[in-house]
CSV table of C-alpha atoms in Angstrom, one decimal:
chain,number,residue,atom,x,y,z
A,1,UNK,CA,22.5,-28.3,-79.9
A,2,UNK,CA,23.2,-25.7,-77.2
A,3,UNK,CA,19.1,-26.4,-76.1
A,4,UNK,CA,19.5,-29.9,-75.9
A,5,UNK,CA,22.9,-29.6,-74.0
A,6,UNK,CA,20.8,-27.4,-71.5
A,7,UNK,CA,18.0,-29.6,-71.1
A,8,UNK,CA,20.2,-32.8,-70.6
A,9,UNK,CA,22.4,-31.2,-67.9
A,10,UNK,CA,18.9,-29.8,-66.0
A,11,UNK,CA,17.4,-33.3,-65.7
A,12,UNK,CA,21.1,-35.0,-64.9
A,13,UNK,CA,20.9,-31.7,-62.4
A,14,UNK,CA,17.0,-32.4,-61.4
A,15,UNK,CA,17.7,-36.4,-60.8
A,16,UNK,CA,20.6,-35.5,-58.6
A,17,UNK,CA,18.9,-33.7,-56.2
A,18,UNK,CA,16.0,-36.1,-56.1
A,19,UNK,CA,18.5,-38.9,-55.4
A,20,UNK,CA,20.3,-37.0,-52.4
A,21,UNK,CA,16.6,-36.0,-51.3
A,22,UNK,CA,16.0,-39.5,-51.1
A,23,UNK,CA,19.0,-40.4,-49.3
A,24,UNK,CA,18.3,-38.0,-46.7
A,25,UNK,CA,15.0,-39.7,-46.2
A,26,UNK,CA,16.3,-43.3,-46.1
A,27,UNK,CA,16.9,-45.3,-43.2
A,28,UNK,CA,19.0,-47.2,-44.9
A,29,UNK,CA,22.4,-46.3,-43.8
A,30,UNK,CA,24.8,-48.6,-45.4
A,31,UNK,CA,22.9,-46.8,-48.8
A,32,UNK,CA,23.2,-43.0,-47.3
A,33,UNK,CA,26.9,-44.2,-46.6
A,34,UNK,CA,27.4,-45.2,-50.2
A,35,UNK,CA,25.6,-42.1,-51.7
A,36,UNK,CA,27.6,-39.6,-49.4
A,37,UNK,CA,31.3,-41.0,-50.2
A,38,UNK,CA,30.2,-40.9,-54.4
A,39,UNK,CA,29.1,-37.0,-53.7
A,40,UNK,CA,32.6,-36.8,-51.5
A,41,UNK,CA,34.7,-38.1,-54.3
A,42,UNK,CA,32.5,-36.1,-56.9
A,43,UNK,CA,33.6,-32.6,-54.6
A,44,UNK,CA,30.3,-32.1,-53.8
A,45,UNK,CA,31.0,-31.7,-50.2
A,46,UNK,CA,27.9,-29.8,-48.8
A,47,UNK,CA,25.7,-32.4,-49.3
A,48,UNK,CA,28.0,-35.1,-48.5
A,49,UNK,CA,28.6,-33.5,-45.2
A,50,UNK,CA,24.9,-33.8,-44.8
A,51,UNK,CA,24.7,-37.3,-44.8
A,52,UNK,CA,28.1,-37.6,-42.9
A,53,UNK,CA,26.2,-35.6,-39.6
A,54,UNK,CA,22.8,-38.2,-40.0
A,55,UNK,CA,25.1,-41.3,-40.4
A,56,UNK,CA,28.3,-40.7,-37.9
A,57,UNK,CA,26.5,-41.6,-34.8
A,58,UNK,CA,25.4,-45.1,-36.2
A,59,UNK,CA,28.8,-45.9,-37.0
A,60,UNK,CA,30.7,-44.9,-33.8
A,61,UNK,CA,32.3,-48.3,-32.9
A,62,UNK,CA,32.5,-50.0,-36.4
A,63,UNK,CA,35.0,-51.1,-38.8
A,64,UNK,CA,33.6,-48.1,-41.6
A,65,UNK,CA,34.0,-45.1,-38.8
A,66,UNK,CA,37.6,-44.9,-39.5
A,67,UNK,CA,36.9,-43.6,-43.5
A,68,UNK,CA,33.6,-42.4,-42.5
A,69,UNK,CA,35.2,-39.7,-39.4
A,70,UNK,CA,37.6,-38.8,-42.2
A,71,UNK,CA,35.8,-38.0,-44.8
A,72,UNK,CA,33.9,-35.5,-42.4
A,73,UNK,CA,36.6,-33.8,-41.2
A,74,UNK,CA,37.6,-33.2,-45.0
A,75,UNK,CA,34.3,-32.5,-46.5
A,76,UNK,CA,34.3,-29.6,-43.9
A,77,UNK,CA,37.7,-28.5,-44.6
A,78,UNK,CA,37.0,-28.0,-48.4
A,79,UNK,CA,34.0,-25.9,-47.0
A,80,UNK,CA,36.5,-23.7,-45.7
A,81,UNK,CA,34.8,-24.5,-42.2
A,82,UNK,CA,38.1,-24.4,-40.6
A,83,UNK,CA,37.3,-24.3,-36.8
A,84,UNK,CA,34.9,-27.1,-37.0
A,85,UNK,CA,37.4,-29.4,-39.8
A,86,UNK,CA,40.5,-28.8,-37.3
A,87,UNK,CA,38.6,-29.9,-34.6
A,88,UNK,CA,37.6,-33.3,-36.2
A,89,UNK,CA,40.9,-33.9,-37.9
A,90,UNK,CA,42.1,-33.7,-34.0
A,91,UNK,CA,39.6,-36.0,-32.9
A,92,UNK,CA,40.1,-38.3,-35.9
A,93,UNK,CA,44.2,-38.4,-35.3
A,94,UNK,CA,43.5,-38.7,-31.6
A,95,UNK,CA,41.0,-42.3,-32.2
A,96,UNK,CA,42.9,-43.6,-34.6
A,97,UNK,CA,46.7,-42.8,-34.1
A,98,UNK,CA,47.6,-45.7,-36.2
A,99,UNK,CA,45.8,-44.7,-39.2
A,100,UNK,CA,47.2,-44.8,-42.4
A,101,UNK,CA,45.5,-41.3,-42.8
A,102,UNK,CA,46.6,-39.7,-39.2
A,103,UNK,CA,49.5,-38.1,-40.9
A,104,UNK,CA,47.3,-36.1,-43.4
A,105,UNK,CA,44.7,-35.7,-40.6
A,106,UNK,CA,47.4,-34.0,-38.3
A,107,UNK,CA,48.3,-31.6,-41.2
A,108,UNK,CA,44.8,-30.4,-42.3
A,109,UNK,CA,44.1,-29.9,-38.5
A,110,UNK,CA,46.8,-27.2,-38.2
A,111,UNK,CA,46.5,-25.9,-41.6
A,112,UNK,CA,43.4,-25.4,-40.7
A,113,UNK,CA,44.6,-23.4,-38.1
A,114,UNK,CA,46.6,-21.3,-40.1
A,115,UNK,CA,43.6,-20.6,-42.4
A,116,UNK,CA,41.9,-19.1,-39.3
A,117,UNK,CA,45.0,-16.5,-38.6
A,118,UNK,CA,44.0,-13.0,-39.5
A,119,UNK,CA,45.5,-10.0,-40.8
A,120,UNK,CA,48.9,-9.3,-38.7
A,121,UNK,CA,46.7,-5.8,-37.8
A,122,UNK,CA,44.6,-7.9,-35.5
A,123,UNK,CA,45.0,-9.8,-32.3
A,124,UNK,CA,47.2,-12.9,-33.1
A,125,UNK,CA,46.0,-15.3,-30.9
A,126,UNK,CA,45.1,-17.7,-33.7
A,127,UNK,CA,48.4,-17.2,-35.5
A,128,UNK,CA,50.5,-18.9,-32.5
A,129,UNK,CA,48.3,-21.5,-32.1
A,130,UNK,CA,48.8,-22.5,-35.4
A,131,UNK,CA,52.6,-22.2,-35.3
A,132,UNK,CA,52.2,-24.0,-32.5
A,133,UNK,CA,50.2,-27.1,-34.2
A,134,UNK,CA,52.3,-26.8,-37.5
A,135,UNK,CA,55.5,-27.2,-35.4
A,136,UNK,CA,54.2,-29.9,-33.7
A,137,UNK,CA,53.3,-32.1,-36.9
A,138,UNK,CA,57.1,-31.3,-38.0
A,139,UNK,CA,58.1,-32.2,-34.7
A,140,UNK,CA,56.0,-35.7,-35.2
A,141,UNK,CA,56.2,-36.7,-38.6
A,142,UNK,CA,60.0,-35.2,-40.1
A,143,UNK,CA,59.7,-37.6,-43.1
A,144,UNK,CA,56.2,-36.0,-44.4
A,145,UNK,CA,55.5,-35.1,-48.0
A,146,UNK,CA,53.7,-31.9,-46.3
A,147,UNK,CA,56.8,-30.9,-44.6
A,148,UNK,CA,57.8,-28.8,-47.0
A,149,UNK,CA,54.0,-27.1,-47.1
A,150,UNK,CA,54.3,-27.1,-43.5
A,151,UNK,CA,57.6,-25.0,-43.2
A,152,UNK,CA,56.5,-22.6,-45.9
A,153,UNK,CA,53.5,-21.9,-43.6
A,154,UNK,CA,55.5,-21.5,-40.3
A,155,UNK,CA,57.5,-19.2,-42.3
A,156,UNK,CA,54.3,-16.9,-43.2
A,157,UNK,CA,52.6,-17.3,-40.2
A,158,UNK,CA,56.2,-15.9,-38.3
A,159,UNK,CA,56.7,-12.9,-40.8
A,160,UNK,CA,52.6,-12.2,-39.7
A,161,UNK,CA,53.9,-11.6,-36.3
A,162,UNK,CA,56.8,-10.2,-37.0
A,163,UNK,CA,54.9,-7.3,-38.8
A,164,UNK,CA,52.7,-7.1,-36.3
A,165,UNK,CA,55.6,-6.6,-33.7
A,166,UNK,CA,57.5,-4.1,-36.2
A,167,UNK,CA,54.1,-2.2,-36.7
A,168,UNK,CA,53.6,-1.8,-33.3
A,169,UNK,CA,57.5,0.1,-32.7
A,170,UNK,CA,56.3,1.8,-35.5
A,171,UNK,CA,53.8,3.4,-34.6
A,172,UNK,CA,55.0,5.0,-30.7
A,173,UNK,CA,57.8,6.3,-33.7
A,174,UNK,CA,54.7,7.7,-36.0
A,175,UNK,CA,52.9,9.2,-32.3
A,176,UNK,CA,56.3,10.5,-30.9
A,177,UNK,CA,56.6,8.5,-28.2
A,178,UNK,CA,60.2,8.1,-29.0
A,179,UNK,CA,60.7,5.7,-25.6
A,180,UNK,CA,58.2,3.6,-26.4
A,181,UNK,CA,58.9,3.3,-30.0
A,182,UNK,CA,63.1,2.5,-28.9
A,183,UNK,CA,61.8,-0.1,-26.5
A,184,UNK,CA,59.9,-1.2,-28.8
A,185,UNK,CA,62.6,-2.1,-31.6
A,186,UNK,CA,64.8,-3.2,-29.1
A,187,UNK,CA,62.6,-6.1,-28.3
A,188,UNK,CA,61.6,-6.5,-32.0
A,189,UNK,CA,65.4,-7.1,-32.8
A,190,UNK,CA,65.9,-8.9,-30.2
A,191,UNK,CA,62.7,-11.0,-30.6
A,192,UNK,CA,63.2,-11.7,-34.0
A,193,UNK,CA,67.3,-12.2,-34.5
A,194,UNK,CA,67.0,-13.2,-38.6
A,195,UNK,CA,64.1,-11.2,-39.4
A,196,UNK,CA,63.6,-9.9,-42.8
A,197,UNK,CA,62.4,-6.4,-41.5
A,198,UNK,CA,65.7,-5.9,-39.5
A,199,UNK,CA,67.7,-3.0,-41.7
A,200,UNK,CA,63.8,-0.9,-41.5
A,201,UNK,CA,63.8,-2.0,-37.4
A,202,UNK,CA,67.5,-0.2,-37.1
A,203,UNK,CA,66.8,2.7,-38.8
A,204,UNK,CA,63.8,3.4,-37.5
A,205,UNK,CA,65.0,3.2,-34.3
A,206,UNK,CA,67.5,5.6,-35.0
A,207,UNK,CA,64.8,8.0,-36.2
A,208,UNK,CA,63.0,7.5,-32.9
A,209,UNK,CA,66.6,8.0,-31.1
A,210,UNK,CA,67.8,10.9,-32.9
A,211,UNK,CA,64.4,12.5,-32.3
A,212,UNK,CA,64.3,12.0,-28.4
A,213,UNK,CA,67.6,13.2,-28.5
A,214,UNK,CA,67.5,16.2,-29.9
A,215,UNK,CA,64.0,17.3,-28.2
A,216,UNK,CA,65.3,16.7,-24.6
A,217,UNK,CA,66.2,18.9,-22.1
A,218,UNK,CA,70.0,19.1,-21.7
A,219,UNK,CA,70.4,17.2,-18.6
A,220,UNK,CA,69.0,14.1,-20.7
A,221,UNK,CA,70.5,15.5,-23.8
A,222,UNK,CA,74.2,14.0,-23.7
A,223,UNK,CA,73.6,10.9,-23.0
A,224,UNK,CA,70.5,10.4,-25.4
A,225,UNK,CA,72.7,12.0,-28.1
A,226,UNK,CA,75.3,9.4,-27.5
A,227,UNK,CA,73.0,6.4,-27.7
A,228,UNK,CA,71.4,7.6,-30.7
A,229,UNK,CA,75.3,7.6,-32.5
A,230,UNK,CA,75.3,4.3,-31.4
A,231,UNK,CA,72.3,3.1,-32.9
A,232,UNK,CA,73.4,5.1,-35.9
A,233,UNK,CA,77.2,3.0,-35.8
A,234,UNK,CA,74.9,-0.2,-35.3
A,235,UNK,CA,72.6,0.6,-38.5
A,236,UNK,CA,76.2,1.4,-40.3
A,237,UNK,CA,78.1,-1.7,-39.9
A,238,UNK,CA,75.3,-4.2,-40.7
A,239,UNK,CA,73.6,-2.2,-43.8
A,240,UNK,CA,76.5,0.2,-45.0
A,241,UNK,CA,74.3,-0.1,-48.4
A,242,UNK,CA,71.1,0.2,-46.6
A,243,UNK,CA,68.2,2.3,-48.6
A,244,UNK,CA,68.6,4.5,-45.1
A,245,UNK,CA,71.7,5.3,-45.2
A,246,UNK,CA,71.6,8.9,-46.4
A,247,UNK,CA,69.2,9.9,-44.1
A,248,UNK,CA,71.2,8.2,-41.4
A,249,UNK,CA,74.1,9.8,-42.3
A,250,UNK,CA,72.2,13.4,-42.2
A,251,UNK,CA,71.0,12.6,-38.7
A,252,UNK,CA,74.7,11.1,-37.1
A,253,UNK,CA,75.9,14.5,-38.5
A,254,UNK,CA,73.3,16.9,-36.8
A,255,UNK,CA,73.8,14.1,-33.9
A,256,UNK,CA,77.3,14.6,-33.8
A,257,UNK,CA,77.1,18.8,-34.1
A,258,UNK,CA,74.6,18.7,-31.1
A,259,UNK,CA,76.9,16.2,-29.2
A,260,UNK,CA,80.0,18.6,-29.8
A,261,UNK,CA,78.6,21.5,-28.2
A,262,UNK,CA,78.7,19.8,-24.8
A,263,UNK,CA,82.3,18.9,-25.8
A,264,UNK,CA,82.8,22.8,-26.3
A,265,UNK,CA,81.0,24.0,-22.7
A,266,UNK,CA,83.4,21.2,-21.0
């Protein structure tokens, strides 16, 4: 049974591909427009996209273009060809703004986009864009059934940069460039008001405090010791359960010790 399974599915397997190389051969474009939207419905995408590339320029103009630019732009997202899908989804909402399909057009065009965004490691050039073109289709269509898809990814594609952003302060912290790394969170908290990474972005800005502080010489020292409390008072009143606060605590104490002795020379 198994055998005869097998051999049915091969020649079902070797009579499709004779079929598509026929319709790659045909001049007959109504047919090869036929054949390509059955493989597009069937989710065989490759070859429809085939067909779509020979057939698009003959129907630039007519009534079918509409479905036919469409399907294109589709077959490629589903290929996970994302620059070149986004692209056509754009041209497709842009020709036909009145389409009953520009709404889904304009979402796959920036979810495309936010398929393209890399790691939040790398540069995040793409990752604002496609904010940028997500925001812009909530902006546009409010009422959507992807709006909810839509704000999810705005959400994810925010956190990426906020990482990246956090990361960064991190990492002048990790190198000892304590400036740098206080600068650094300063802008990230200010940056990023509601972030999720905010109780990590205070302490660790303590950390990079208390350490500039207590290495400097002492006609930096005071002061330094005195902003570094303050971050400390900051990290206390909005986290007074943070996972940090022990350490924190330890470091406003040597903070304070160091800070006293100037009190003392006074």
């Amino acid at each position: 049974m198994k055998n005869v399974t097998y051999i049915l599915f091969t020649i079902i397997l070797l009579v499709s591909c004779s079929d598509f190389q026929k319709a790659l051969k045909s001049e007959d474009t109504a047919e090869k427009f036929k054949f390509a939207t059955d493989l597009y419905e069937a989710g065989k995408f490759s070859k429809a996209k085939r067909l779509f590339d020979q057939i698009l320029p003959k129907y630039r103009g007519k009534p079918q273009a509409e479905k036919l630019t469409f399907m294109h732009a589709m077959a490629l997202y589903q290929m996970k060809l994302y620059y070149e899908a986004s692209y056509h989804f754009d041209k497709f909402t842009n020709i036909y703004p009145q389409s009953e399909k520009a709404e889904e057009a304009a979402f796959y065009g920036a979810k495309g986009f936010y398929h393209i965004s890399p790691v939040y490691s790398k540069e995040q050039k793409e990752t604002v864009e496609a904010i940028e073109k997500l925001q812009l289709f909530v902006n546009n269509y409010p009422n959507s059934k992807f709006l909810s898809e839509a704000n999810t990814l705005v959400k994810e594609l925010d956190f990426k940069l906020e990482k990246k952003a956090f990361e960064i302060a991190r990492q002048y912290d990790l190198i000892r460039d304590y400036k740098a790394s206080i600068k650094s969170f300063n802008n990230f908290l200010f940056q990023f008001p509601g972030t999720t990474l905010r109780n990590e972005a205070m302490f660790y800005r303590l950390d990079a405090s208390y350490n500039l502080a207590m290495r400097s010489i002492n006609e930096l020292k005071e002061q330094r010791l005195t902003d570094a409390i303050a971050y400390y008072k900051a990290l206390k009143k909005s986290y007074p359960d943070s996972e940090f606060i022990s350490d924190a605590d330890r470091m406003k104490e040597e903070l304070q010790k160091e800070l006293d002795t100037f009190s003392t020379k006074s």
